Each structure stands twice: as C-alpha cells, then as structure tokens.
XYZ file of N, CA, C and O in Angstrom:
756
model
N 10.746 -23.665 4.817
C 10.036 -24.729 5.079
C 8.486 -24.518 5.227
O 7.740 -25.541 4.757
N 7.999 -23.300 5.522
C 6.653 -22.892 5.568
C 6.043 -23.040 4.273
O 4.928 -23.530 3.839
N 6.791 -22.495 3.179
C 6.444 -22.639 1.662
C 6.448 -23.918 1.210
O 5.347 -24.136 0.429
N 7.335 -24.836 1.702
C 7.250 -26.142 1.031
C 6.023 -26.956 1.633
O 5.259 -27.601 0.957
N 5.717 -26.502 2.813
C 4.523 -27.198 3.369
C 3.303 -26.744 2.804
O 2.390 -27.397 2.473
N 3.253 -25.534 2.617
C 2.029 -24.874 2.004
C 1.940 -25.399 0.467
O 0.784 -25.744 0.168
N 3.010 -25.536 -0.350
C 2.930 -26.131 -1.693
C 2.506 -27.549 -1.768
O 1.626 -27.924 -2.420
N 2.962 -28.415 -0.626
C 2.508 -29.751 -0.595
C 1.080 -29.795 -0.360
O 0.381 -30.677 -0.746
N 0.622 -28.998 0.789
C -0.852 -29.192 1.126
C -1.696 -28.693 0.087
O -2.795 -29.289 -0.266
N -1.252 -27.708 -0.702
C -2.045 -27.120 -1.945
C -2.104 -28.089 -3.014
O -3.277 -28.452 -3.665
N -1.158 -28.846 -3.206
C -1.029 -29.816 -4.188
C -2.003 -31.087 -3.923
O -2.527 -31.633 -4.834
N -1.881 -31.343 -2.545
C -2.614 -32.621 -2.258
C -4.058 -32.270 -1.926
O -4.876 -33.308 -1.740
N -4.431 -31.067 -1.584
C -5.854 -30.779 -1.028
C -6.720 -30.740 -2.446
O -6.443 -30.442 -3.494
N -7.966 -31.241 -2.150
C -8.912 -31.242 -3.069
C -9.397 -29.893 -3.529
O -9.395 -29.005 -2.702
N -9.575 -29.702 -4.823
C -10.021 -28.277 -5.188
C -11.530 -28.214 -5.033
O -12.297 -29.174 -5.689
N -11.966 -27.276 -4.224
C -13.414 -27.116 -4.223
C -13.890 -25.814 -5.071
O -13.333 -24.733 -4.691
N -14.493 -26.020 -5.839
C -15.093 -24.975 -6.776
C -16.362 -24.438 -6.362
O -17.319 -24.969 -6.231
N -16.366 -22.969 -5.926
C -17.705 -22.394 -5.637
C -18.552 -22.296 -6.947
O -17.881 -22.061 -8.085
N -19.842 -22.180 -6.805
C -20.596 -21.688 -8.020
C -20.116 -20.578 -8.594
O -19.847 -19.556 -7.917
N -20.214 -20.396 -9.991
C -19.806 -19.209 -10.616
C -20.816 -18.393 -10.921
O -21.873 -18.672 -11.495
N -20.743 -17.196 -10.349
C -21.625 -16.108 -10.512
C -21.409 -15.490 -11.993
O -20.345 -15.686 -12.621
N -22.345 -14.650 -12.579
C -22.105 -14.114 -13.676
C -21.115 -12.838 -13.450
O -21.265 -12.137 -12.565
N -20.068 -12.854 -14.191
C -18.950 -11.945 -14.056
C -19.442 -10.418 -14.436
O -20.290 -10.231 -15.245
N -19.081 -9.351 -13.595
C -19.376 -8.017 -13.840
C -18.884 -7.599 -15.161
O -17.919 -8.101 -15.691
N -19.499 -6.709 -15.818
C -19.089 -6.275 -17.156
C -17.860 -5.240 -17.223
O -17.484 -5.143 -18.150
N -17.565 -4.928 -15.997
C -16.383 -3.883 -16.123
C -15.161 -4.435 -16.671
O -14.722 -5.637 -16.419
N -14.548 -3.933 -17.582
C -13.253 -4.265 -18.395
C -12.243 -4.653 -17.353
O -11.489 -5.326 -17.587
N -12.117 -3.785 -16.234
C -10.915 -4.061 -15.261
C -10.896 -5.381 -14.881
O -10.027 -5.973 -14.519
N -12.069 -5.842 -14.347
C -12.549 -7.250 -13.834
C -11.995 -8.264 -14.903
O -11.342 -9.108 -14.599
N -12.320 -8.072 -16.142
C -12.024 -9.117 -17.014
C -10.541 -8.996 -17.386
O -9.706 -9.995 -17.686
N -9.980 -7.730 -17.479
C -8.505 -7.667 -17.632
C -7.724 -8.483 -16.479
O -6.720 -9.052 -16.733
N -8.170 -8.194 -15.364
C -7.518 -8.855 -14.014
C -7.627 -10.266 -14.074
O -6.633 -10.984 -13.844
N -8.752 -10.828 -14.520
C -8.915 -12.283 -14.531
C -7.997 -12.844 -15.544
O -7.296 -13.877 -15.344
N -8.033 -12.230 -16.603
C -7.052 -12.675 -17.798
C -5.535 -12.766 -17.398
O -4.759 -13.655 -17.476
N -5.180 -11.448 -16.890
C -3.699 -11.389 -16.273
C -3.362 -12.445 -15.138
O -2.441 -13.202 -15.012
N -4.415 -12.625 -14.141
C -4.066 -13.617 -13.133
C -4.005 -14.873 -13.484
O -3.258 -15.655 -13.052
N -4.680 -15.276 -14.506
C -4.835 -16.731 -15.122
C -3.434 -16.951 -15.480
O -2.957 -18.052 -15.070
N -2.581 -15.997 -16.154
C -1.288 -16.416 -16.708
C -0.298 -16.326 -15.406
O 0.753 -16.971 -15.671
N -0.400 -15.762 -14.493
C 0.529 -15.625 -13.297
C 0.478 -16.581 -12.218
O 1.275 -16.519 -11.370
N -0.606 -17.301 -11.978
C -0.922 -17.995 -10.766
C -0.700 -19.249 -10.660
O -0.820 -20.099 -9.733
N -0.123 -19.973 -11.758
C 0.257 -21.369 -11.828
C 1.090 -21.684 -10.640
O 0.943 -22.901 -9.968
N 1.979 -21.064 -10.118
C 2.916 -21.509 -9.216
C 2.701 -20.613 -7.917
O 3.659 -20.671 -6.949
N 1.720 -19.863 -7.804
C 1.623 -18.923 -6.435
C 0.935 -19.645 -5.428
O -0.104 -20.241 -5.680
N 1.345 -19.387 -4.146
C 0.880 -20.033 -2.976
C 0.770 -19.143 -1.912
O 0.883 -19.545 -0.790
N 0.866 -17.799 -2.219
C 0.816 -16.710 -0.973
C 0.253 -15.455 -1.617
O 0.166 -15.310 -2.775
N 0.184 -14.484 -0.669
C -0.265 -13.183 -1.130
C 0.837 -12.534 -1.918
O 2.073 -12.799 -1.847
N 0.365 -11.663 -2.907
C 1.437 -10.782 -3.710
C 0.840 -9.594 -4.182
O -0.357 -9.318 -4.346
N 1.785 -8.475 -4.346
C 1.229 -7.294 -4.836
C 1.504 -7.365 -6.256
O 2.685 -7.910 -6.734
N 0.615 -6.965 -7.381
C 0.684 -7.126 -8.731
C 0.584 -5.798 -9.424
O -0.253 -4.877 -9.004
N 1.209 -5.602 -10.621
C 1.003 -4.508 -11.385
C 0.687 -5.287 -12.793
O 1.669 -5.991 -13.300
N -0.532 -5.137 -13.208
C -0.871 -5.947 -14.413
C -0.961 -4.880 -15.603
O -1.358 -3.811 -15.333
N -1.117 -5.538 -16.753
C -1.292 -4.715 -17.935
C -0.553 -3.569 -18.034
O -1.011 -2.424 -18.239
N 0.870 -3.763 -17.969
C 1.635 -2.631 -18.144
C 1.348 -1.502 -17.283
O 1.486 -0.267 -17.600
N 1.071 -1.687 -15.935
C 1.008 -0.615 -15.106
C -0.475 0.005 -14.875
O -0.714 0.855 -14.265
N -1.451 -0.443 -15.669
C -2.778 -0.023 -15.632
C -3.598 -0.527 -14.519
O -4.481 0.166 -14.049
N -3.256 -1.562 -13.797
C -3.914 -2.068 -12.715
C -2.799 -2.124 -11.589
O -1.815 -2.800 -11.840
N -3.306 -1.756 -10.394
C -2.320 -1.706 -9.313
C -3.203 -2.165 -8.056
O -3.946 -1.518 -7.831
N -3.038 -3.417 -7.556
C -3.791 -3.811 -6.574
C -3.094 -4.922 -5.807
O -2.325 -5.498 -6.305
N -3.572 -5.172 -4.664
C -3.234 -6.115 -3.721
C -3.981 -7.354 -3.994
O -5.145 -7.224 -4.392
N -3.455 -8.544 -3.696
C -4.337 -9.811 -3.646
C -3.670 -10.811 -2.642
O -2.724 -10.619 -2.084
N -4.546 -11.736 -2.359
C -4.241 -12.717 -1.433
C -4.711 -14.112 -1.992
O -5.808 -14.201 -2.712
N -4.028 -15.081 -1.674
C -4.293 -16.419 -2.241
C -4.678 -17.315 -1.041
O -3.834 -17.491 -0.023
N -5.854 -18.003 -1.116
C -6.248 -18.961 -0.236
C -5.508 -20.348 -0.480
O -5.891 -20.917 -1.550
N -4.454 -20.923 0.296
C -3.739 -21.966 -0.133
C -4.636 -23.298 -0.369
O -4.267 -24.145 -1.220
N -5.622 -23.495 0.530
C -6.445 -24.927 0.524
C -7.017 -25.081 -1.038
O -7.058 -26.179 -1.475
N -7.381 -24.108 -1.704
C -8.018 -24.333 -2.931
C -7.388 -23.339 -4.123
O -7.961 -23.426 -5.171
N -6.438 -22.507 -3.689
C -5.843 -21.584 -4.745
C -6.734 -20.401 -5.130
O -6.453 -19.842 -6.140
N -7.811 -20.153 -4.425
C -8.545 -18.953 -4.888
C -8.035 -17.778 -4.421
O -7.119 -17.614 -3.510
N -8.214 -16.764 -5.415
C -7.455 -15.493 -5.349
C -8.537 -14.472 -4.899
O -9.754 -14.390 -5.502
N -8.126 -13.579 -3.944
C -8.968 -12.297 -3.529
C -8.376 -11.293 -3.796
O -7.146 -11.001 -3.450
N -8.782 -10.465 -4.904
C -8.085 -9.215 -5.536
C -8.726 -7.978 -5.074
O -9.910 -7.959 -5.194
N -8.020 -7.075 -4.700
C -8.625 -5.687 -4.489
C -8.724 -4.952 -5.810
O -7.877 -4.971 -6.681
N -9.844 -4.500 -6.175
C -9.997 -3.615 -7.182
C -9.980 -2.131 -6.763
O -10.854 -1.639 -5.849
N -9.023 -1.267 -7.299
C -8.832 0.083 -6.909
C -10.066 0.839 -6.829
O -10.909 0.829 -7.829
N -10.401 1.437 -5.779
C -11.633 2.290 -5.523
C -12.771 1.514 -5.135
O -14.064 2.096 -4.873
N -12.839 0.137 -4.927
C -14.048 -0.556 -4.732
C -14.134 -0.992 -3.305
O -13.118 -0.937 -2.413
N -15.277 -1.285 -2.760
C -15.568 -1.642 -1.303
C -15.786 -3.221 -1.158
O -16.229 -3.741 -0.045
N -15.525 -4.003 -2.368
C -15.576 -5.390 -2.233
C -14.335 -5.849 -2.922
O -13.540 -5.228 -3.621
N -14.049 -7.086 -2.635
C -13.008 -7.730 -3.401
C -13.610 -8.730 -4.441
O -14.894 -8.956 -4.585
N -12.850 -9.150 -5.313
C -13.083 -9.972 -6.466
C -12.590 -11.303 -6.119
O -11.283 -11.394 -5.959
N -13.148 -12.516 -6.308
C -12.656 -13.785 -6.002
C -12.566 -14.552 -7.424
O -13.480 -14.624 -8.238
N -11.386 -15.203 -7.656
C -10.986 -15.959 -8.788
C -10.532 -17.293 -8.457
O -10.028 -17.467 -7.369
N -10.781 -18.297 -9.245
C -10.077 -19.731 -9.064
C -8.581 -19.559 -9.374
O -8.229 -18.284 -10.066
N -7.812 -20.334 -9.121
C -6.357 -20.358 -9.470
C -6.191 -20.262 -10.907
O -5.001 -19.980 -11.198
N -7.143 -20.754 -11.628
C -6.936 -20.622 -13.143
C -7.524 -19.376 -13.781
O -7.649 -19.246 -14.954
N -8.012 -18.421 -12.838
C -8.496 -17.175 -13.370
C -9.921 -17.128 -13.696
O -10.548 -16.080 -14.146
N -10.687 -18.178 -13.504
C -12.242 -18.171 -13.541
C -12.888 -17.262 -12.459
O -12.547 -17.482 -11.368
N -13.677 -16.402 -12.822
C -14.361 -15.523 -11.908
C -15.319 -16.524 -11.093
O -16.164 -17.207 -11.612
N -15.266 -16.213 -9.715
C -16.033 -16.900 -8.763
C -17.298 -15.895 -8.468
O -18.308 -16.201 -8.203
N -16.791 -14.714 -7.943
C -17.796 -13.739 -7.553
C -17.125 -12.547 -6.785
O -15.930 -12.447 -6.629
N -18.046 -11.573 -6.440
C -17.648 -10.455 -5.731
C -17.718 -10.828 -4.278
O -18.733 -11.475 -3.865
N -17.149 -10.259 -3.273
C -17.064 -10.548 -1.988
C -17.248 -9.176 -1.260
O -16.329 -8.373 -1.125
N -18.549 -8.777 -1.043
C -18.803 -7.674 -0.405
C -18.364 -7.698 1.195
O -18.732 -8.740 1.865
N -17.702 -6.695 1.630
C -17.231 -6.918 3.002
C -18.198 -6.054 4.048
O -18.137 -4.867 3.723
N -18.603 -7.010 4.980
C -19.607 -6.298 6.021
C -18.955 -5.100 6.658
O -17.752 -5.347 7.128
N -19.659 -4.070 6.818
C -19.296 -2.888 7.586
C -17.993 -2.123 7.027
O -17.114 -1.499 7.621
N -17.853 -2.332 5.685
C -16.872 -1.660 4.987
C -17.401 -0.768 3.911
O -18.084 -1.244 2.935
N -17.273 0.505 4.058
C -17.933 1.592 3.249
C -16.825 2.346 2.390
O -17.163 3.104 1.511
N -15.578 2.119 2.834
C -14.480 2.882 2.122
C -13.720 1.972 1.305
O -13.727 0.681 1.502
N -12.999 2.549 0.148
C -12.357 1.536 -0.657
C -11.253 0.774 0.138
O -10.687 1.228 1.129
N -11.209 -0.401 -0.313
C -10.196 -1.436 0.124
C -8.810 -1.016 -0.325
O -8.555 -0.964 -1.582
N -7.771 -0.773 0.599
C -6.424 -0.602 0.118
C -5.568 -2.036 -0.038
O -4.840 -2.031 -0.980
N -5.772 -2.943 0.826
C -4.950 -4.023 0.958
C -5.618 -5.262 1.557
O -6.590 -5.084 2.250
N -5.210 -6.513 1.119
C -5.792 -7.619 1.540
C -4.519 -8.755 1.762
O -3.670 -8.799 1.002
N -4.899 -9.588 2.797
C -3.921 -10.827 3.148
C -4.799 -11.779 3.545
O -6.161 -11.662 3.821
N -4.364 -13.044 3.765
C -5.073 -14.153 4.011
C -4.470 -14.988 5.341
O -3.260 -15.249 5.175
N -5.219 -15.225 6.099
C -4.750 -16.045 7.276
C -5.249 -17.338 7.108
O -6.402 -17.664 7.389
N -4.223 -18.279 6.784
C -4.724 -19.568 6.299
C -4.992 -20.558 7.591
O -5.716 -21.425 7.526
N -4.336 -20.093 8.570
C -4.537 -20.928 9.872
C -6.069 -20.846 10.417
O -6.619 -21.687 11.007
N -6.783 -19.656 10.159
C -8.086 -19.289 10.678
C -8.944 -19.010 9.531
O -10.153 -18.593 9.837
N -8.495 -19.189 8.313
C -9.578 -19.333 7.143
C -10.176 -17.704 7.160
O -11.428 -17.757 7.095
N -9.425 -16.744 7.125
C -10.139 -15.338 7.265
C -9.245 -14.419 6.396
O -7.960 -14.631 6.161
N -10.036 -13.307 5.916
C -9.246 -12.387 5.253
C -8.807 -11.227 6.111
O -9.384 -11.003 7.200
N -7.799 -10.561 5.779
C -7.312 -9.458 6.637
C -7.221 -8.225 5.683
O -6.718 -8.312 4.637
N -7.996 -7.200 6.201
C -8.311 -6.197 5.221
C -7.808 -4.823 5.876
O -8.102 -4.505 7.053
N -7.279 -3.939 5.141
C -6.957 -2.386 5.395
C -7.702 -1.610 4.351
O -7.501 -1.812 3.210
N -8.651 -0.899 5.004
C -9.532 -0.034 4.124
C -9.770 1.331 4.497
O -9.806 1.599 5.835
N -10.130 2.250 3.732
C -10.480 3.612 4.244
C -9.333 4.542 4.604
O -8.175 4.071 4.507
N -9.755 5.530 5.338
C -8.933 6.418 5.920
C -8.528 6.093 7.472
O -7.751 6.833 8.065
N -9.086 5.027 8.025
C -8.739 4.713 9.493
C -7.405 4.252 9.433
O -7.134 2.881 9.211
N -6.417 4.839 9.727
C -4.945 4.492 9.517
C -4.410 3.460 10.555
O -3.278 3.010 10.543
N -5.222 3.067 11.563
C -4.695 2.148 12.543
C -5.729 0.782 12.544
O -5.491 -0.120 13.357
N -6.751 0.753 11.829
C -7.821 -0.320 11.892
C -7.484 -1.357 10.633
O -7.449 -0.951 9.584
N -7.495 -2.605 11.142
C -7.247 -3.719 10.329
C -8.548 -4.625 10.560
O -8.577 -5.028 11.839
N -9.220 -5.035 9.541
C -10.496 -5.857 9.974
C -10.133 -7.209 9.537
O -9.532 -7.540 8.470
N -10.879 -8.174 10.107
C -10.785 -9.739 9.728
C -12.119 -10.062 9.401
O -13.139 -9.754 10.044
N -12.202 -10.809 8.161
C -13.610 -11.063 7.591
C -13.549 -12.589 7.209
O -12.279 -13.120 6.860
N -14.667 -13.224 7.116
C -14.618 -14.638 6.528
C -14.404 -14.543 5.004
O -14.553 -13.407 4.509
N -14.194 -15.624 4.327
C -13.960 -15.522 2.981
C -15.188 -15.050 2.178
O -15.274 -14.630 1.071
N -16.563 -15.109 2.844
C -17.653 -14.604 2.470
C -17.880 -13.223 2.639
O -18.925 -12.629 1.973
N -17.054 -12.628 3.536
C -17.164 -11.164 3.792
C -17.744 -10.734 5.048
O -17.823 -9.415 5.235
N -18.182 -11.671 6.027
C -18.671 -11.341 7.393
C -17.576 -10.813 8.273
O -16.569 -11.449 8.304
N -17.668 -9.628 8.823
C -16.679 -9.095 9.618
C -16.736 -9.963 10.818
O -17.551 -10.242 11.607
N -15.455 -10.453 11.391
C -15.154 -11.104 12.597
C -14.717 -10.205 13.751
O -15.254 -10.604 14.716
N -13.711 -9.291 13.283
C -13.298 -8.525 14.495
C -12.444 -7.427 13.832
O -12.244 -7.375 12.563
N -11.903 -6.411 14.625
C -11.189 -5.412 14.059
C -9.879 -5.247 15.144
O -10.111 -5.390 16.251
N -8.676 -5.218 14.349
C -7.385 -4.859 15.121
C -7.183 -3.451 15.140
O -7.257 -2.922 13.975
N -6.795 -2.743 16.215
C -6.288 -1.433 16.262
C -4.939 -1.476 16.551
O -4.386 -1.751 17.566
N -4.038 -1.175 15.478
C -2.759 -0.929 15.459
C -2.243 0.054 16.385
O -2.798 1.164 16.370
N -1.101 -0.108 17.205
C -0.716 1.043 18.034
C 0.316 1.942 17.278
O 0.767 2.893 18.024
N 0.292 1.721 16.213
C 1.202 2.838 15.249
C 0.266 2.916 13.999
O -0.257 1.979 13.503
N 0.372 4.192 13.396
C -0.467 4.428 12.137
C 0.220 3.731 10.964
O 1.389 3.451 10.816
N -0.764 3.283 10.060
C -0.239 2.189 8.881
C -0.434 3.051 7.575
O -1.050 4.219 7.504
N 0.241 2.831 6.598
C 0.176 3.318 5.206
C -0.482 2.349 4.307
O -0.210 1.240 4.475
N -1.174 3.040 3.384
C -1.771 2.081 2.408
C -0.592 1.223 1.630
O 0.414 1.792 1.374
N -0.706 0.083 1.236
C 0.261 -0.790 0.567
C -0.251 -2.181 0.955
O -1.194 -2.441 1.176
N 0.813 -3.063 0.644
C 0.610 -4.431 0.774
C 0.400 -4.862 2.216
O 1.087 -4.166 3.118
N -0.389 -5.809 2.520
C -0.401 -6.655 3.781
C 0.254 -7.965 3.581
O -0.059 -8.627 2.622
N 0.760 -8.587 4.709
C 1.097 -9.893 4.617
C 0.808 -10.356 6.200
O 0.782 -9.570 6.969
N 0.368 -11.590 6.219
C -0.002 -12.304 7.414
C 0.653 -13.546 7.492
O 0.660 -14.425 6.639
N 1.523 -13.775 8.553
C 2.113 -14.978 8.924
C 1.217 -15.887 9.799
O 1.023 -15.611 10.953
N 0.646 -16.824 9.023
C -0.426 -17.631 9.805
C 0.190 -18.482 11.021
O -0.547 -18.740 12.053
N 1.432 -18.888 10.805
C 1.916 -19.674 11.925
C 2.425 -18.842 13.108
O 1.872 -19.198 14.264
N 2.755 -17.750 12.900
C 3.164 -16.898 14.151
C 2.016 -15.918 14.381
O 2.132 -15.197 15.433
N 0.937 -15.924 13.568
C -0.076 -14.809 13.857
C 0.342 -13.512 14.015
O -0.015 -12.795 14.771
N 1.223 -13.071 12.912
C 1.727 -11.719 12.743
C 1.371 -11.062 11.513
O 1.304 -11.736 10.529
N 0.955 -9.823 11.721
C 0.711 -9.122 10.524
C 1.838 -8.070 10.226
O 2.471 -7.475 10.969
N 2.037 -8.057 8.940
C 3.188 -7.200 8.168
C 2.554 -5.845 7.523
O 1.567 -6.359 6.566
N 2.757 -4.849 7.852
C 2.113 -3.709 7.202
C 3.039 -2.510 7.148
O 3.942 -2.378 8.173
N 2.944 -1.835 6.042
C 3.915 -0.591 5.916
C 3.574 0.508 7.079
O 2.307 0.723 7.189
N 4.551 1.054 7.684
C 4.057 2.047 8.788
C 3.947 3.371 7.912
O 4.854 3.734 7.113
N 3.137 4.223 8.395
C 2.968 5.732 7.996
C 4.160 6.440 8.198
O 4.607 6.311 9.495
N 4.663 7.520 7.386
C 5.682 8.311 7.549
C 6.891 7.621 7.936
O 7.840 8.166 8.581
N 7.284 6.544 7.383
C 8.450 5.616 7.736
C 8.817 4.837 6.557
O 7.953 4.447 5.823
N 10.121 4.595 6.513
C 10.573 3.640 5.333
C 10.709 2.272 6.273
O 11.696 1.677 6.254
N 9.669 1.694 6.615
C 9.623 0.471 7.420
C 8.414 0.001 7.481
O 7.394 0.397 7.251
N 8.533 -1.574 7.678
C 7.395 -2.290 8.073
C 7.162 -2.560 9.410
O 8.161 -2.819 10.143
N 6.069 -2.557 9.770
C 5.776 -2.750 11.277
C 5.115 -4.321 11.133
O 4.515 -4.785 10.383
N 5.729 -5.092 12.233
C 5.214 -6.386 12.492
C 4.351 -6.451 13.613
O 4.944 -6.002 14.766
N 2.977 -6.779 13.626
C 2.142 -6.571 14.716
C 1.495 -7.881 15.102
O 1.328 -8.777 14.353
N 1.201 -7.875 16.478
C 0.499 -9.069 17.024
C -1.073 -8.841 16.556
O -1.363 -7.798 16.110
N -1.677 -9.924 16.679
C -3.130 -9.975 16.337
C -4.077 -9.039 17.356
O -5.046 -8.670 17.243
N -3.338 -8.463 18.406
C -3.770 -7.556 19.371
C -3.473 -6.144 19.055
O -3.916 -5.224 19.701
N -2.753 -5.903 17.841
C -2.411 -4.657 17.414
C -1.000 -4.147 18.026
O -0.658 -2.856 17.861
N -0.320 -4.817 18.857
C 0.921 -4.362 19.443
C 2.091 -4.427 18.256
O 2.192 -5.596 17.761
N 2.770 -3.276 18.119
C 3.931 -3.452 17.407
C 5.045 -4.286 18.044
O 5.444 -3.983 19.175
N 5.419 -5.280 17.256
C 6.346 -6.271 17.874
C 7.930 -5.980 17.358
O 8.952 -6.006 18.207
N 8.027 -5.393 16.298
C 9.308 -4.986 15.682
C 8.989 -4.203 14.434
O 8.031 -4.279 13.823
N 10.087 -3.452 13.959
C 10.119 -2.933 12.601
C 11.251 -3.490 11.869
O 12.165 -3.934 12.165
N 10.806 -3.645 10.494
C 11.785 -3.898 9.416
C 11.917 -2.882 8.617
O 11.272 -2.349 8.002
N 13.391 -2.510 8.357
C 13.723 -1.430 7.620
C 13.221 -1.772 5.983
O 13.467 -2.993 5.566
N 12.680 -0.917 5.433
C 12.091 -1.078 3.929
C 12.341 0.020 3.160
O 11.392 0.760 2.991
N 13.613 0.151 2.674
C 13.829 1.523 1.922
C 13.090 1.376 0.478
O 13.207 2.669 -0.099
N 12.409 0.415 -0.064
C 11.751 0.464 -1.250
C 10.353 -0.151 -0.983
O 10.162 -0.644 0.005
N 9.399 0.057 -2.029
C 7.957 -0.446 -1.802
C 8.153 -1.940 -1.435
O 8.779 -2.732 -1.818
N 7.149 -2.186 -0.701
C 6.841 -3.536 0.095
C 6.237 -4.335 -0.944
O 5.090 -4.052 -1.315
N 6.632 -5.588 -1.246
C 6.002 -6.638 -2.035
C 5.873 -7.870 -1.075
O 6.665 -8.295 -0.567
N 4.636 -8.365 -0.908
C 4.447 -9.434 -0.169
C 4.262 -10.540 -1.237
O 3.312 -10.717 -1.878
N 5.145 -11.626 -1.213
C 5.131 -12.611 -2.111
C 5.145 -13.857 -1.547
O 5.751 -14.201 -0.586
C-alpha cells in the first residue's frame, strides 16, 4: 500500500531540479552517477547497492518527491546528490559530521536525511537535505555499520544490531521496539 502511494505521489509530483554544481573530478563519483542513471528508473525508496562489479559499495536514499538520490561515498564525510536520471546535483556536507558516513536513509514525512557515521555505535543524526543537523538519536543498543531504513509512516528506524544477526527497529527516541532476525546481510529496498 505504502509503495503504491509513494509511486503515485512521485509520478504526479512536479520535478524540482536544483542548480547543477560542477561535478568533482573523482572517478568514483562519475562512475557512481553513470551506474545510478541506469538503475534508478523504477526506484522509489532507499537501497544498498554494489556497483561496477563490486568496486563501489555504499548506501543510498531516494527522496520520493523529486527522485533525488543521496549516495554515501566510502570514506567521505559528505553525501553526493544526483537527480533520478543520474545528473550530478552537488555534494551535501553534513554539519557536525567529521567521521566517514556509513549509512543513509530518508524520512519523507519530515523531509530529512537519517545518517549513521563514525565510530559512535549508538548515534544516528537527522539532517536537512542541505546538510544542517536537526537532532541526534541515541539508540539504546549498539548498531553495526550497514544499511539504514526509515519507515516514514510509523517513524521507525531499521538498523543492523552490533554483534547480532538481527535488525533493530527503533523509535525516534532511540528505544528498541523489536528485533527482526536477519541471517544474511541487510538490503533496504
């Protein structure tokens, strides 16, 4: 039901294109843009991707209202934003983030990015799409690097738990609501 509503909203919403900055020269950004362009035609939610035969591994989130993609670049402290067609929009430096970003999700109900970065295994930060920090969630269980997913309707965060083969489902206050067995790596699609 949610996926159909999201698809319908994305299809009927006007596409707002941000001004295009000059793309960075790094080859990985160009490769990511090219690969994303081929895979995003039908995407309307976050996904973990392995691109270019395993040379790129990173998380991404899609803002449904305009299809913009926010991609984690391994080892970077900012995100890269692309249009749904793979056109480079710009870098999104995240305020108060000095450690590499592991994971990103998007809360479409509140138009905010959900970020897991650095070695703070219980801290999830919320940022505007422009990178301004809004708040920090402290989970009551340690998290492992990997994908994040965010259910905008229920306001629940899905994240892999450290030292467990399970996903934790957390409230926006950081309380563990339940665990979901996950014997294989988590893909948020």
